[in-house]
PDB file of C-alpha atoms in Angstrom:
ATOM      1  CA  UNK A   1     120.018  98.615 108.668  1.00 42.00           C
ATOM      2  CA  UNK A   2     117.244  97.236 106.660  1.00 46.00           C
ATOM      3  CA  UNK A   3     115.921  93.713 107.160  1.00 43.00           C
ATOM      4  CA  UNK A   4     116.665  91.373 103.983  1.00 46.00           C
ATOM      5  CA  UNK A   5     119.100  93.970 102.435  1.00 46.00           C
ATOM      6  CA  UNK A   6     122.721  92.359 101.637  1.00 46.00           C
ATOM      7  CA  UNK A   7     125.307  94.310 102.806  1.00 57.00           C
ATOM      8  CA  UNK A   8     127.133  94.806  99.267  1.00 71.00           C
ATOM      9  CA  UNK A   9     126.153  94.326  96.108  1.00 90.00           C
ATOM     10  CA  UNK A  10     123.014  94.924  93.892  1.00 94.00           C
ATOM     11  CA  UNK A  11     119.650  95.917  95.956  1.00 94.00           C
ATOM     12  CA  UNK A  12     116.221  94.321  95.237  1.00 95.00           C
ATOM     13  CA  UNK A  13     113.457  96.434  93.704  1.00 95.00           C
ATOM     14  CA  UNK A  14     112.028  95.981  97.414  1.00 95.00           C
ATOM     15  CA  UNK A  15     115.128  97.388  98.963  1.00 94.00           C
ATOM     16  CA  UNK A  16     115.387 100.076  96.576  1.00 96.00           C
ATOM     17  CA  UNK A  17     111.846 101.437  97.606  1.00 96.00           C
ATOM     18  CA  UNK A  18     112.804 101.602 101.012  1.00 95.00           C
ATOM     19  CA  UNK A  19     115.761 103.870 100.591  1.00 95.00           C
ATOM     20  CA  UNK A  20     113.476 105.888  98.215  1.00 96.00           C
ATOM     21  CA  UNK A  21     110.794 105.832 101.280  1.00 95.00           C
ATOM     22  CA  UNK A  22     113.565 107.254 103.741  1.00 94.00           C
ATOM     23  CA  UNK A  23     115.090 110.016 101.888  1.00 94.00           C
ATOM     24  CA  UNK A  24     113.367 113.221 100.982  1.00 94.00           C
ATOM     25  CA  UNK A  25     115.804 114.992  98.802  1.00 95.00           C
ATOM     26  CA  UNK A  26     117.184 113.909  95.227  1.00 96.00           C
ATOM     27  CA  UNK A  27     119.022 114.731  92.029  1.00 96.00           C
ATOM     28  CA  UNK A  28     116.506 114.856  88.929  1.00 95.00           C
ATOM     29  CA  UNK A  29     118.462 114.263  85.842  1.00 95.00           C
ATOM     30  CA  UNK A  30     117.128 115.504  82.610  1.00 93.00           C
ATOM     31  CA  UNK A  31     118.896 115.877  79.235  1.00 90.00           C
ATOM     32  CA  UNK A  32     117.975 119.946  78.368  1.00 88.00           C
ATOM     33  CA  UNK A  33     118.808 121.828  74.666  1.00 87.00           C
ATOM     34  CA  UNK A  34     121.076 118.477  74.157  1.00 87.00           C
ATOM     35  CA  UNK A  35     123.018 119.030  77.120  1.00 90.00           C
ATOM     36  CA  UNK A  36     122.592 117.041  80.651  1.00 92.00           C
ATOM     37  CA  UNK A  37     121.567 119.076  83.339  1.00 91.00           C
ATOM     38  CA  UNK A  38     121.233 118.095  87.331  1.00 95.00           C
ATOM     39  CA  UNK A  39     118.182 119.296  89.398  1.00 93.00           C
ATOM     40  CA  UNK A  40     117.950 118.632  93.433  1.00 94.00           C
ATOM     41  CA  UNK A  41     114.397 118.110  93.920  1.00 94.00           C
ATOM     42  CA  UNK A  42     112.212 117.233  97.733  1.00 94.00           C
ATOM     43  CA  UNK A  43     110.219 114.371  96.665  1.00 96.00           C
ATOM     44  CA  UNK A  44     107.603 111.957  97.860  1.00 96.00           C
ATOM     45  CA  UNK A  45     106.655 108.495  97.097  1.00 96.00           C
ATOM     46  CA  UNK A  46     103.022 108.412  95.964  1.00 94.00           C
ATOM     47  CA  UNK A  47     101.235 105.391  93.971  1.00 90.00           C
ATOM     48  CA  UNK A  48     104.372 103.881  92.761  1.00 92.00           C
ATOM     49  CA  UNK A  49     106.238 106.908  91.479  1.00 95.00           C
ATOM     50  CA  UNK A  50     108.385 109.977  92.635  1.00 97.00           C
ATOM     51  CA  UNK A  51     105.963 112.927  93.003  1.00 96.00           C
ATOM     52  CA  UNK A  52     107.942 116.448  93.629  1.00 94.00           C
ATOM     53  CA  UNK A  53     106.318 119.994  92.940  1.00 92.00           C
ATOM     54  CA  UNK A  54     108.126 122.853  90.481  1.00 90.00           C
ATOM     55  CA  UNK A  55     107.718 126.142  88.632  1.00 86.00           C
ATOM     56  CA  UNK A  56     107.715 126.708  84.917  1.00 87.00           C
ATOM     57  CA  UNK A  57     110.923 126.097  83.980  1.00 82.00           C
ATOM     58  CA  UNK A  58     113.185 122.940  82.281  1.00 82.00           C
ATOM     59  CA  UNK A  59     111.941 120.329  84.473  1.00 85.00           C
ATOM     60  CA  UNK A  60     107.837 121.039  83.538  1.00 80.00           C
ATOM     61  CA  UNK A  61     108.636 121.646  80.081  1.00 79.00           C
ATOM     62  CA  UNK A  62     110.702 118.384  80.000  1.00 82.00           C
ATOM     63  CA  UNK A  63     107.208 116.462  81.635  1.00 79.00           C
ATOM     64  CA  UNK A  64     105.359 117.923  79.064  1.00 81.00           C
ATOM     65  CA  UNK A  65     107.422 116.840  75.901  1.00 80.00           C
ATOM     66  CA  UNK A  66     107.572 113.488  77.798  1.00 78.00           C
ATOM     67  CA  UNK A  67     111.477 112.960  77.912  1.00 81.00           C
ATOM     68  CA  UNK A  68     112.846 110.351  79.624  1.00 90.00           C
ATOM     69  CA  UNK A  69     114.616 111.108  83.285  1.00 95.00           C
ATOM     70  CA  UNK A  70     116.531 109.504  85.777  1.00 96.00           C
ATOM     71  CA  UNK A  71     116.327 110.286  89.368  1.00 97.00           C
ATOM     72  CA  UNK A  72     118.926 109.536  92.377  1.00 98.00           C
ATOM     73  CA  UNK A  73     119.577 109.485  95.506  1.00 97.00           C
ATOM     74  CA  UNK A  74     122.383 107.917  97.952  1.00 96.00           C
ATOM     75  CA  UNK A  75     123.895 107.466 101.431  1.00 93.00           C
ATOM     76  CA  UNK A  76     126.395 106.561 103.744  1.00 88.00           C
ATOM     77  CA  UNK A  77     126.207 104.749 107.021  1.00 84.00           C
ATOM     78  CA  UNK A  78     128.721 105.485 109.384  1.00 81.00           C
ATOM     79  CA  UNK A  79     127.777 102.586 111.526  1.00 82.00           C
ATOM     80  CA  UNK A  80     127.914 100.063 108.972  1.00 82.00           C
ATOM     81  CA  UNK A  81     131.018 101.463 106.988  1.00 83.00           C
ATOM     82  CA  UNK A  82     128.623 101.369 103.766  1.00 88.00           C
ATOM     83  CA  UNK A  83     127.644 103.714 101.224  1.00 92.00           C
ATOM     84  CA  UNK A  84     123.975 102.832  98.651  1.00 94.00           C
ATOM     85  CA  UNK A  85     122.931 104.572  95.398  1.00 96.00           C
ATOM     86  CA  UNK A  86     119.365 103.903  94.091  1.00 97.00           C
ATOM     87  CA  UNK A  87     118.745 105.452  90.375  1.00 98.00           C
ATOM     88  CA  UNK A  88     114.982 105.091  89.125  1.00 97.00           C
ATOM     89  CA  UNK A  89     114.499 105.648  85.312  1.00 97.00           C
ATOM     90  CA  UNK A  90     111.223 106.752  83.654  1.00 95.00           C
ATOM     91  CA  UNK A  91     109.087 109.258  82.322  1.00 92.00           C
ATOM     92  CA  UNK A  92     107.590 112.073  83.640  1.00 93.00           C
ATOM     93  CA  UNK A  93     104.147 113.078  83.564  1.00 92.00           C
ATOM     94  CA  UNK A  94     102.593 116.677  84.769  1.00 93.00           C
ATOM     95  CA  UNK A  95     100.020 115.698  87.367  1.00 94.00           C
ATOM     96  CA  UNK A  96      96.459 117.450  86.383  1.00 94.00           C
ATOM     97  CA  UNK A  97      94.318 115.686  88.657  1.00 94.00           C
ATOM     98  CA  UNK A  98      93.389 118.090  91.831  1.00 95.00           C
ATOM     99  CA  UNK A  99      92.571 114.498  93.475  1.00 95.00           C
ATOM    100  CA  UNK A 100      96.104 113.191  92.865  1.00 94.00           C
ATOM    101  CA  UNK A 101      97.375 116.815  94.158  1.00 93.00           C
ATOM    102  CA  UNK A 102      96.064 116.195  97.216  1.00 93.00           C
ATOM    103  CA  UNK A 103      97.358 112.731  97.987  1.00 94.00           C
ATOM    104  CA  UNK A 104     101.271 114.430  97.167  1.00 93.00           C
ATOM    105  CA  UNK A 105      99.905 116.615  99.721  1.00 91.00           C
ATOM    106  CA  UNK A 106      98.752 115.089 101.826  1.00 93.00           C
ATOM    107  CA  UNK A 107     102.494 112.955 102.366  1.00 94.00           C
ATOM    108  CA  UNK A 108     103.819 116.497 103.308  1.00 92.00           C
ATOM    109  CA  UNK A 109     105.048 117.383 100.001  1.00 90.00           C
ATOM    110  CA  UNK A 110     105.685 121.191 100.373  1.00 85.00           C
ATOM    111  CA  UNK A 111     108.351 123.046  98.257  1.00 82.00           C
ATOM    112  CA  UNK A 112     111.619 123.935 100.186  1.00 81.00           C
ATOM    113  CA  UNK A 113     112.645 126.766  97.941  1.00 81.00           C
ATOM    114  CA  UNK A 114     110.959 130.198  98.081  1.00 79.00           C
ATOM    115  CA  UNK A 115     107.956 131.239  95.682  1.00 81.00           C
ATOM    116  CA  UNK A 116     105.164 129.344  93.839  1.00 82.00           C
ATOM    117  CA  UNK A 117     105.673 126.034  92.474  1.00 86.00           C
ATOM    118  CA  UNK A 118     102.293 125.163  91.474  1.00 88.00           C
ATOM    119  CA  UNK A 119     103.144 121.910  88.966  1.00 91.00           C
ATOM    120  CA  UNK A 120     102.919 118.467  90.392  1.00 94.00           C
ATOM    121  CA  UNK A 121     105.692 116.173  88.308  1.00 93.00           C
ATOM    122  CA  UNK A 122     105.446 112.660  88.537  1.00 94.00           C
ATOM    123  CA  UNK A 123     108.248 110.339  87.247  1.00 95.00           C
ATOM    124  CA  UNK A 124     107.061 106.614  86.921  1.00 94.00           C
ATOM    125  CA  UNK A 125     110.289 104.376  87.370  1.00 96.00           C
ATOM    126  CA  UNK A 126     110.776 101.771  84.314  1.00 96.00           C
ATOM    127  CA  UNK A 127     114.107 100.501  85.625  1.00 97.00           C
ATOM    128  CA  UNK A 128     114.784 100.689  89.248  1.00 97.00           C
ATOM    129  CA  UNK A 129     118.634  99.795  90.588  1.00 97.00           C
ATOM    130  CA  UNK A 130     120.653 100.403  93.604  1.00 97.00           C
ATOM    131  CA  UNK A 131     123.747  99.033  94.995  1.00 95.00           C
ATOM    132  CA  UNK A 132     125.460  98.769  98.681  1.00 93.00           C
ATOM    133  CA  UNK A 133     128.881  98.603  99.051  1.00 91.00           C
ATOM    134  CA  UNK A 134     131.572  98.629 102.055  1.00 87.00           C
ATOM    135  CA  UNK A 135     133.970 102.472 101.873  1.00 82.00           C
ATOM    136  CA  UNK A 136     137.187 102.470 101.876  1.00 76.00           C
ATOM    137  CA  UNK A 137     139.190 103.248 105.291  1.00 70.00           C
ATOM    138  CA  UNK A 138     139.733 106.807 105.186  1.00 61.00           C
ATOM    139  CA  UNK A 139     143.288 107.663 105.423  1.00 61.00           C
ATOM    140  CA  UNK A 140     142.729 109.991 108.799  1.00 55.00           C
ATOM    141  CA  UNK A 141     146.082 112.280 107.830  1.00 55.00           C
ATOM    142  CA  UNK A 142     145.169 112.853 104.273  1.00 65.00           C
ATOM    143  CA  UNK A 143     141.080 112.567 104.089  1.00 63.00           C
ATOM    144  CA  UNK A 144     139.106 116.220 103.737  1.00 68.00           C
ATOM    145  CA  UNK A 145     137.661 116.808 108.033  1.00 68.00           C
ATOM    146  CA  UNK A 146     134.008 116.910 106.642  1.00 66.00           C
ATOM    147  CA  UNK A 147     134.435 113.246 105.220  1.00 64.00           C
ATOM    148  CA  UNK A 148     131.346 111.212 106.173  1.00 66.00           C
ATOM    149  CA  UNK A 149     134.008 108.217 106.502  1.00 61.00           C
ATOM    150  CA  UNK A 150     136.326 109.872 109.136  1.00 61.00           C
ATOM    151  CA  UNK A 151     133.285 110.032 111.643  1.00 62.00           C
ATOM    152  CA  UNK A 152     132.970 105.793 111.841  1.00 60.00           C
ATOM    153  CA  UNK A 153     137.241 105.476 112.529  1.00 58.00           C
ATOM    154  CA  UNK A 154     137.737 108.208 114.579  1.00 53.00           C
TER     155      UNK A 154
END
């Protein structure tokens, strides 16, 4: 898959950054009125952070009270047998700047979900982790059909 990456086991910061680079869609975790709450969010990488676009709602007001957030995103690779999880933690800043706008633009970052979502978020990792790891053989008589496993043993 990547060069340099071990197959199992912790990823470097490097590695991490790469899966990050790949995907476009992840899971925005913020903690809202005391309780944790789960946001899927299209995302780009821009100037060292995660840059995704949103409406009023929890995840602006959250940027502007500066909370901290954790963001994820994972994977599995049927040809290699392995799933990878990278988490970034940080805080998240509403983007003002109509210059830093237009470089999240210009990587393509357009909202997937209908209607106006006119706030630029940016969440600058403190702590980045991931981890690889070999998956279980699927038991093919007792595993769900739409297992991502079953596809790499049957």
């Amino acid at each position: 898959m990547e060069t340099g990456v071990p197959s199992t086991g912790n990823l470097s910061h490097d590695a991490c950054w790469e899966l990050l680079a790949a995907g476009i869609v992840g899971r925005l975790a913020l903690v809202v009125d005391g309780h944790p709450e789960i946001f899927p969010v299209n995302y780009v990488l821009e100037r060292g952070s995660i840059v995704f676009r949103t409406a009023r709602g929890a995840k602006l007001w959250e940027a502007e009270a500066d909370e901290p957030a954790a963001f994820e995103i994972d994977g599995y690779d049927p040809r290699q047998e392995e799933a990878w999880s990278v988490v970034a933690k940080g805080g998240l800043a509403v983007i003002s700047s109509q210059e830093e706008k237009d470089a999240a633009d210009a990587l393509h970052l357009e909202p997937w979900q209908p209607g106006v979502k006119g706030h630029y978020i940016r969440l600058t990792p403190r702590a980045l982790t991931g981890r690889r790891f070999k998956v279980n053989r699927p038991d093919l008589w007792n595993t769900r059909a739409n297992d991502a496993r079953r596809s790499s043993f049957e």
